[in-house]
Coordinates of C-alpha atoms and ligand atoms in Angstrom, one line a residue:
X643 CA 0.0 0.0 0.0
X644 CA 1.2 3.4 -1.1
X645 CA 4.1 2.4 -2.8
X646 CA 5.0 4.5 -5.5
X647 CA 6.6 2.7 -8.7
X648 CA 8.5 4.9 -10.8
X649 CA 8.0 3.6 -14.6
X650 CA 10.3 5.5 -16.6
X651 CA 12.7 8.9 -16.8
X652 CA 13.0 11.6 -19.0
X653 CA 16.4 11.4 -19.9
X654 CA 16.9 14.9 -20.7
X655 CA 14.7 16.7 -17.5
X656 CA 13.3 15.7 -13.8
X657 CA 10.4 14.3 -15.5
X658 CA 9.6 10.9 -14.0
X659 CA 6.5 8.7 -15.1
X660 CA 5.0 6.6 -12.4
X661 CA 2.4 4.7 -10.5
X662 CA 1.1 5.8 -6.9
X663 CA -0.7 2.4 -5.5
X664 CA -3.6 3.3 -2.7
X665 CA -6.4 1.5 -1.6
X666 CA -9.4 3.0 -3.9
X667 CA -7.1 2.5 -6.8
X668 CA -3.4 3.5 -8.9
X669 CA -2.9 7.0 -9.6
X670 CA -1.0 7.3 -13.1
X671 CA 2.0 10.2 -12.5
X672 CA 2.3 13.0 -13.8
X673 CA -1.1 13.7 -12.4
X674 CA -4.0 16.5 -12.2
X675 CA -6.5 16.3 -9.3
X676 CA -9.9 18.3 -10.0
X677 CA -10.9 19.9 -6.7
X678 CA -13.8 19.7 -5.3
X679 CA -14.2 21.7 -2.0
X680 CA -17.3 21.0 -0.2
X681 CA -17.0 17.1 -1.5
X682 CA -18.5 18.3 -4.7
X683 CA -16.8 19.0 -8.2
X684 CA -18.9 22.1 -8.6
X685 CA -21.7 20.9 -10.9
X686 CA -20.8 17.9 -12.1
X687 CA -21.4 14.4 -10.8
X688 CA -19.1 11.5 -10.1
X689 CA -20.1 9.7 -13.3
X690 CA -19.3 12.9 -15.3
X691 CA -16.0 13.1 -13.3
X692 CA -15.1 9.6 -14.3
X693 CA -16.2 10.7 -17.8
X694 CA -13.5 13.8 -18.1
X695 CA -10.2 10.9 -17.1
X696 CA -10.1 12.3 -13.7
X697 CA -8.3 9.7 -11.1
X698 CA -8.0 11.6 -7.8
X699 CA -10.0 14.2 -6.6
X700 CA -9.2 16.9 -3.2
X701 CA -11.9 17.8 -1.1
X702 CA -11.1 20.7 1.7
X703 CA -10.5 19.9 5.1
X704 CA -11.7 23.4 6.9
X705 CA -14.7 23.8 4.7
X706 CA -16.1 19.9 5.6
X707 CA -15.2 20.6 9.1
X708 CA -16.7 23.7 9.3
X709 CA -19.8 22.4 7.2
X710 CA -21.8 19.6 7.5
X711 CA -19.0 18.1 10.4
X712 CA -15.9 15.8 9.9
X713 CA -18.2 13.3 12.9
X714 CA -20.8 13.6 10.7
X715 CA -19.2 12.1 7.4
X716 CA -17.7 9.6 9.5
X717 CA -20.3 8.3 11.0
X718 CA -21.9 8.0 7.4
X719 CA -19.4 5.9 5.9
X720 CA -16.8 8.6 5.1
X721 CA -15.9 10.7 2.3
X722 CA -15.9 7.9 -0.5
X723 CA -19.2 7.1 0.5
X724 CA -21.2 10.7 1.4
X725 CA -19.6 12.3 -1.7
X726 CA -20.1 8.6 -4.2
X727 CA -16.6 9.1 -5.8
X728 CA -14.8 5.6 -5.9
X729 CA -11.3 6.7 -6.7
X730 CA -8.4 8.1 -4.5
X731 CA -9.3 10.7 -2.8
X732 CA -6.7 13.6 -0.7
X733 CA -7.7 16.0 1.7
X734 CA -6.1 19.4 2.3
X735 CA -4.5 19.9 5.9
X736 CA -7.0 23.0 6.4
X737 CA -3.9 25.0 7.2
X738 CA -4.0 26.7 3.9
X739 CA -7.8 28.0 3.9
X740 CA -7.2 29.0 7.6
X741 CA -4.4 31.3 6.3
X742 CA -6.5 32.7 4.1
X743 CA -9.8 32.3 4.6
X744 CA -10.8 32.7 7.9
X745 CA -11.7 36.1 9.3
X746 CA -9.4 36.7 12.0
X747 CA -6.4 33.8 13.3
X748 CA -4.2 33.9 15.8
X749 CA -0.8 31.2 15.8
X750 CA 1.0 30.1 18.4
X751 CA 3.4 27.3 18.9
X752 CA 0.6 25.0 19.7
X753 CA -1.8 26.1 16.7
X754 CA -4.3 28.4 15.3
X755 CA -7.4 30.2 16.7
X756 CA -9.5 31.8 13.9
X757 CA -13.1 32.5 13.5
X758 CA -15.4 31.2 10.7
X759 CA -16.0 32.8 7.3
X760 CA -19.7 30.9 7.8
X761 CA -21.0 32.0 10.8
X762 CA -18.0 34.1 12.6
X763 CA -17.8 31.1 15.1
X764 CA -14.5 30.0 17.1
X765 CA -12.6 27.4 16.7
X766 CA -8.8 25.5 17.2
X767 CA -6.7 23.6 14.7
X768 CA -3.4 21.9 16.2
X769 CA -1.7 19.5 14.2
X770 CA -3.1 16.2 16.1
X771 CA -6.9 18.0 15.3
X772 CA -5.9 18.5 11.8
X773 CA -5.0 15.1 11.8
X774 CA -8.1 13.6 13.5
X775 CA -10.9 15.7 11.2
X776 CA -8.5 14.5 8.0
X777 CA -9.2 10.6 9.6
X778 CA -12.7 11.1 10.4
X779 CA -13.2 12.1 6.4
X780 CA -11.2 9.1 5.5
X781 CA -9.6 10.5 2.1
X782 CA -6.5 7.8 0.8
X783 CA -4.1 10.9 1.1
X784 CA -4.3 13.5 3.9
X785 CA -1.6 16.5 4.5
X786 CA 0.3 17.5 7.7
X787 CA -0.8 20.9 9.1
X788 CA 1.4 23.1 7.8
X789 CA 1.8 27.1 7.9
X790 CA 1.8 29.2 4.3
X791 CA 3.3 32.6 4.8
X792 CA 3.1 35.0 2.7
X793 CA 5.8 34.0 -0.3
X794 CA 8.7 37.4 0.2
X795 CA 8.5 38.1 4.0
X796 CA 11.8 36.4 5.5
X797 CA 11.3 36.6 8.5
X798 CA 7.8 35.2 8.8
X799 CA 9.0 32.6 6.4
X800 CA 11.5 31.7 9.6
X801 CA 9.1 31.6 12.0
X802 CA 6.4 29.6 10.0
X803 CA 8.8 27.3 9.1
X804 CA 9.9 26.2 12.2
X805 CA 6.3 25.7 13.2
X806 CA 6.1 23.7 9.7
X807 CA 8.2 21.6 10.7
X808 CA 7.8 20.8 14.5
X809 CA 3.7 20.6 13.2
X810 CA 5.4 17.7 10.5
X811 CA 6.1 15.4 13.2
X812 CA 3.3 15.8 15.4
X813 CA 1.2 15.3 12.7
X814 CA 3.1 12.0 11.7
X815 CA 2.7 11.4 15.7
X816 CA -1.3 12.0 16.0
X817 CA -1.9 9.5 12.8
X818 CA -3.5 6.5 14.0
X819 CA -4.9 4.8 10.2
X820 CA -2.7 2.6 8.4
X821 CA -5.0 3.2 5.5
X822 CA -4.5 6.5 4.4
X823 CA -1.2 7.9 3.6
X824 CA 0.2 11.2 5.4
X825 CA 2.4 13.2 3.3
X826 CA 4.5 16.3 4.7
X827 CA 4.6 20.1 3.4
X828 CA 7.4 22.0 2.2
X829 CA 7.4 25.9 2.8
X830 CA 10.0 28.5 2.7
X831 CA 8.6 30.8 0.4
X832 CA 10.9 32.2 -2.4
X833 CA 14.0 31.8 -0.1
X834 CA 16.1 29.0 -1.6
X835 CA 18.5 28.3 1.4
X836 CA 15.0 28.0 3.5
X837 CA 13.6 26.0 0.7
X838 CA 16.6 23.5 0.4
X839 CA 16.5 23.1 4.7
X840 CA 12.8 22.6 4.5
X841 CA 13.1 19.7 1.7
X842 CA 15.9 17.9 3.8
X843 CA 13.9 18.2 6.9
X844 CA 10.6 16.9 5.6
X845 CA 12.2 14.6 3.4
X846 CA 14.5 13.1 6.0
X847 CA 10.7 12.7 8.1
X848 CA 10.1 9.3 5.9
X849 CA 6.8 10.6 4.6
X850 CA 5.1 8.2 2.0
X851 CA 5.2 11.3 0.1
X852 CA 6.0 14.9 0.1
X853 CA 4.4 18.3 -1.1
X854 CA 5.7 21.5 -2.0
X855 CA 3.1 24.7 -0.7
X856 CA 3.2 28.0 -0.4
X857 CA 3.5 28.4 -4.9
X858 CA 1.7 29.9 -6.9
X859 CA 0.8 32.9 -4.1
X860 CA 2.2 35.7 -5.9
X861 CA 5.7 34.9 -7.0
X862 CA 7.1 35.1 -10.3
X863 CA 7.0 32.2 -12.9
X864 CA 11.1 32.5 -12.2
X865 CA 10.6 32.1 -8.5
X866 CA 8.5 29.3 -9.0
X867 CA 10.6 27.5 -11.5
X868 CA 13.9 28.4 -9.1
X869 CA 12.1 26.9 -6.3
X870 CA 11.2 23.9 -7.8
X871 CA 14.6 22.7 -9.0
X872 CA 15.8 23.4 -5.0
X873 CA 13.4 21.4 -3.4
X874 CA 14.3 18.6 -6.3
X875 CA 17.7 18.3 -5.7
X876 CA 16.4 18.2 -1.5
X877 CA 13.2 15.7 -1.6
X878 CA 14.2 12.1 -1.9
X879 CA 13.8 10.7 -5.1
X880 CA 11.8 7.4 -5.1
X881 CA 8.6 9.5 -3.1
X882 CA 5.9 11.1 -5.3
X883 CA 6.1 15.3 -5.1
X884 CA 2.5 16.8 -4.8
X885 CA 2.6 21.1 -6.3
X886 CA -0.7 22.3 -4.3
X887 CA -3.0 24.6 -6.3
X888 CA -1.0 24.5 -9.3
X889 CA -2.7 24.3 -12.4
X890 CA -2.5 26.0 -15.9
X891 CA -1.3 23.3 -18.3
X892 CA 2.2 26.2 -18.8
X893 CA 3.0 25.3 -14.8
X894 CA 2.0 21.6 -15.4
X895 CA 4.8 20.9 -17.9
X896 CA 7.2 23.0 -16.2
X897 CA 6.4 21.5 -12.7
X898 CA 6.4 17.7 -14.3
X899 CA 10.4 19.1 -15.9
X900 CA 11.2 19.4 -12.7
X901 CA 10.3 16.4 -11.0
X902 CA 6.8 17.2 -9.6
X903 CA 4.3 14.3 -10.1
X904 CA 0.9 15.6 -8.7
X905 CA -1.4 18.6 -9.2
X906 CA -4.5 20.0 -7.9
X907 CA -6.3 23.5 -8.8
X908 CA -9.6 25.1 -9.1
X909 CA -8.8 26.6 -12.0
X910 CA -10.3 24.5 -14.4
X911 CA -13.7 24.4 -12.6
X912 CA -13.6 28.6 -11.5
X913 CA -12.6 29.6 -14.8
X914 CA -15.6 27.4 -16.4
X915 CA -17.8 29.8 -13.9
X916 CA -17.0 32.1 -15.7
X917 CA -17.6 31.4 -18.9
X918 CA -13.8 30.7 -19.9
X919 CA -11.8 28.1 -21.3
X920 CA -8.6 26.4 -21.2
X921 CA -7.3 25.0 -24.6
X922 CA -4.0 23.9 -26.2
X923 CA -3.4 27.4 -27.8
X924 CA -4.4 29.9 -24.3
X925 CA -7.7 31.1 -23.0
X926 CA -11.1 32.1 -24.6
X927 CA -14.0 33.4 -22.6
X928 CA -17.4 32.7 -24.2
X929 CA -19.3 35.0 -23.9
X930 CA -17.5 37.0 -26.0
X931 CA -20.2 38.2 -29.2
X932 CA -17.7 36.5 -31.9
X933 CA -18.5 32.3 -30.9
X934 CA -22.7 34.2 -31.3
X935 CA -22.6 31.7 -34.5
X936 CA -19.6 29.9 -34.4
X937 CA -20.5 25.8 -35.4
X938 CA -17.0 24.8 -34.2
X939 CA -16.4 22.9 -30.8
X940 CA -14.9 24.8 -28.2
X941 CA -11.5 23.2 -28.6
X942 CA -11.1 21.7 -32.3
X943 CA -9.4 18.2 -32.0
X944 CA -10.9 17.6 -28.1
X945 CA -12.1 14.5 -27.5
X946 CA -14.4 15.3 -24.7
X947 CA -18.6 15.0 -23.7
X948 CA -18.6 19.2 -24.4
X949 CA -16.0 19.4 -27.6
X950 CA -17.8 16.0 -29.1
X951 CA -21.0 17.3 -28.8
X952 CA -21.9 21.1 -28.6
X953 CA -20.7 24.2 -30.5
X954 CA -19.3 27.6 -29.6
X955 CA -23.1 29.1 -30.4
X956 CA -24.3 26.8 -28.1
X957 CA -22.3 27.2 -25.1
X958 CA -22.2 30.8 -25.8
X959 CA -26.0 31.0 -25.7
X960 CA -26.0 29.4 -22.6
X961 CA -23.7 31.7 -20.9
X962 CA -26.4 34.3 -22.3
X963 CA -29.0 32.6 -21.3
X964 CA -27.9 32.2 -17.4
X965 CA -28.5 28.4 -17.8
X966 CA -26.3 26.5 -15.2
X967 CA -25.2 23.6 -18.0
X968 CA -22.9 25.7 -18.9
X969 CA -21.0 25.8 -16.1
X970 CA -21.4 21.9 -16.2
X971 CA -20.0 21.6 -20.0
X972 CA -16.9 24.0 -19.7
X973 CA -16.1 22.4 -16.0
X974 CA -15.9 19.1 -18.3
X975 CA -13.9 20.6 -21.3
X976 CA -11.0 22.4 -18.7
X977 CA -11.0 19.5 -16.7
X978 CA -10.5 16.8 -19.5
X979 CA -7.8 19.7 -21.0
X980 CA -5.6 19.3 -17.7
X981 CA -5.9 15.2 -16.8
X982 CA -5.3 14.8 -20.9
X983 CA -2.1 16.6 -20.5
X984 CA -1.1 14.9 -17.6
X985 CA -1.8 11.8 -18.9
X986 CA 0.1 12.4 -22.5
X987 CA 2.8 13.5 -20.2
X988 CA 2.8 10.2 -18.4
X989 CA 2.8 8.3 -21.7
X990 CA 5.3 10.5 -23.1
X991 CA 8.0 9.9 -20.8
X992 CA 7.0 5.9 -21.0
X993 CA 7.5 6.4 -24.8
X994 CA 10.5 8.8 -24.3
X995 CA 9.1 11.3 -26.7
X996 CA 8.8 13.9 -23.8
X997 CA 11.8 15.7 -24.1
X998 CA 11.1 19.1 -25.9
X999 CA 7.4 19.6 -24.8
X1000 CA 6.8 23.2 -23.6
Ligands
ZN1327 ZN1 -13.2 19.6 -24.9

């Protein structure tokens, strides 16, 4: 269980091709995880989930805790069960929304305080209840509590480190179930030399795998990239590397270059919100009065439920038209977008064609 079975290299980057073994099924590396927050990929159902490739889905830890209750989903079968998704499934640590969601917080050594963006109530997250709420939900992968700082302030990038890290191995302390797998955080923000120490330390922790946070906040593409290729030289090699929140298919092929193996985002979903789309050659938003009577799919070549089916005029009128499908259609087309690339990625590097992608 949660062995992780590297298939091939790139010879020519990082990028690794591989197979992540849990107990609701394999996860095929490089992979893109579609999130769905409150246990929900908004507006589409598990079947049309399954439909867009998708393997392994996130659901967020503070917003189930918060709303309908951790105990609750437990003592309905968990998370596989009161959301019908078979697959993998990873929960967040909640540390991430807490830094930025919740109304007011206050850290200490021991944990946070912070009120609720629902209903302005208090509540406590240490590392052992992070722990406990991400057991009661039951996902395969759950996240030590971890602090994200903001990316270019040093010395709060110290601090929350250090509480990072001592957080890391209580977390690894408090887990009780041998059936999900707890993997640690990287921070350090766009400091290399704090990067590089926090890579060693969680690394050295024996993790079953190991994510990189606090990207993707506000640095630069650079920064990013710079980062990356610090924590791979750190991270052990034979572990899978989860980027959280990462997401356009750009970062997905530089990330997967530089030895990252696993993705989730809202980005494919929040852009479909709003009427946009991913595709192979940028963006398009819908709504825009040119796709009015365009017959084409909205990506040409896209092998999808919306792209097979439906036209440009179609979807456009029913952005127009305020009618909730499509939200439903473009969720499908951006999602399929991101877990195609992943998976052409994967069989790429298997084929050893990957070299000069991006
Ligand atoms: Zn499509």
């Amino acid at each position: 269980m949660f062995e992780f079975d590297i298939l091939a290299r790139d010879p020519t980057t990082r990028a690794r091709a591989g197979v992540f073994h849990t107990p609701h099924g394999e996860i095929l590396t490089p992979v893109f995880a579609p999130v769905g927050t409150q246990a929900t990929i908004k507006s589409l159902t598990p079947a049309q989930v399954t439909e867009t490739g998708a393997s392994l889905v996130l659901a967020n830890t503070y917003h189930l805790y918060l709303r309908p209750g951790d105990e609750l989903i437990r003592d309905l079968g968990g998370l596989h069960r009161f959301m019908q998704w078979p697959g993998p499934i990873l929960t967040d640590s909640g540390g991430f929304q807490v830094f930025s969601l919740a109304d007011s917080r206050k850290v200490d050594a021991d944990g946070v305080t912070f009120r609720s963006h629902v209903d302005g109530s208090t509540h406590r997250f240490t590392p052992e209840k992070a722990v406990a709420i991400q057991e009661n939900l039951g996902a395969d992968i759950i996240m030590a509590f971890d602090e994200c700082a903001e990316p270019h302030d040093r010395r709060y990038n110290e601090e929350a480190l250090a509480r990072t890290h001592a957080w890391a191995v209580r977390c690894q302390g408090a887990h009780t179930r041998n059936d999900q797998a707890l993997f640690g955080i990287v921070q350090g923000g766009v400091f290399a030399d704090l990067r590089q120490e926090s890579a060693g330390f969680i690394g050295r922790q024996g993790f079953p795998g190991n994510a990189i946070g606090g990207l993707s906040v506000g640095e630069t593409k650079e920064q990013m990239h710079s980062m990356l290729e610090v924590v791979d030289r750190a991270l052990p090699e034979d572990k899978p590397r989860y980027l959280m929140g990462v997401g356009t298919p750009e970062d997905l092929v530089h990330a997967v270059q530089r030895g990252v193996d696993i993705f989730d985002c809202v980005l494919p979903t929040r852009l479909a919100r709003n009427h946009a789309v991913l595709t192979r050659q940028g963006r398009l938003n819908l709504r825009n009065a040119q796709f009015a009577r365009d017959g084409r799919p909205v990506e040409p070549g896209c092998a999808c439920y919306c792209c097979a089916n439906f036209t440009r005029a179609y979807v456009r009128h029913l952005i127009v038209a305020d009618e909730i499908l499509a939200a439903s259609l473009l969720s499908i087309h951006n999602i399929y977008l991101l877990v195609s690339l992943t998976r052409e990625m994967h069989q790429a590097i298997l084929d050893g064609t990957f070299a000069g992608r991006a």
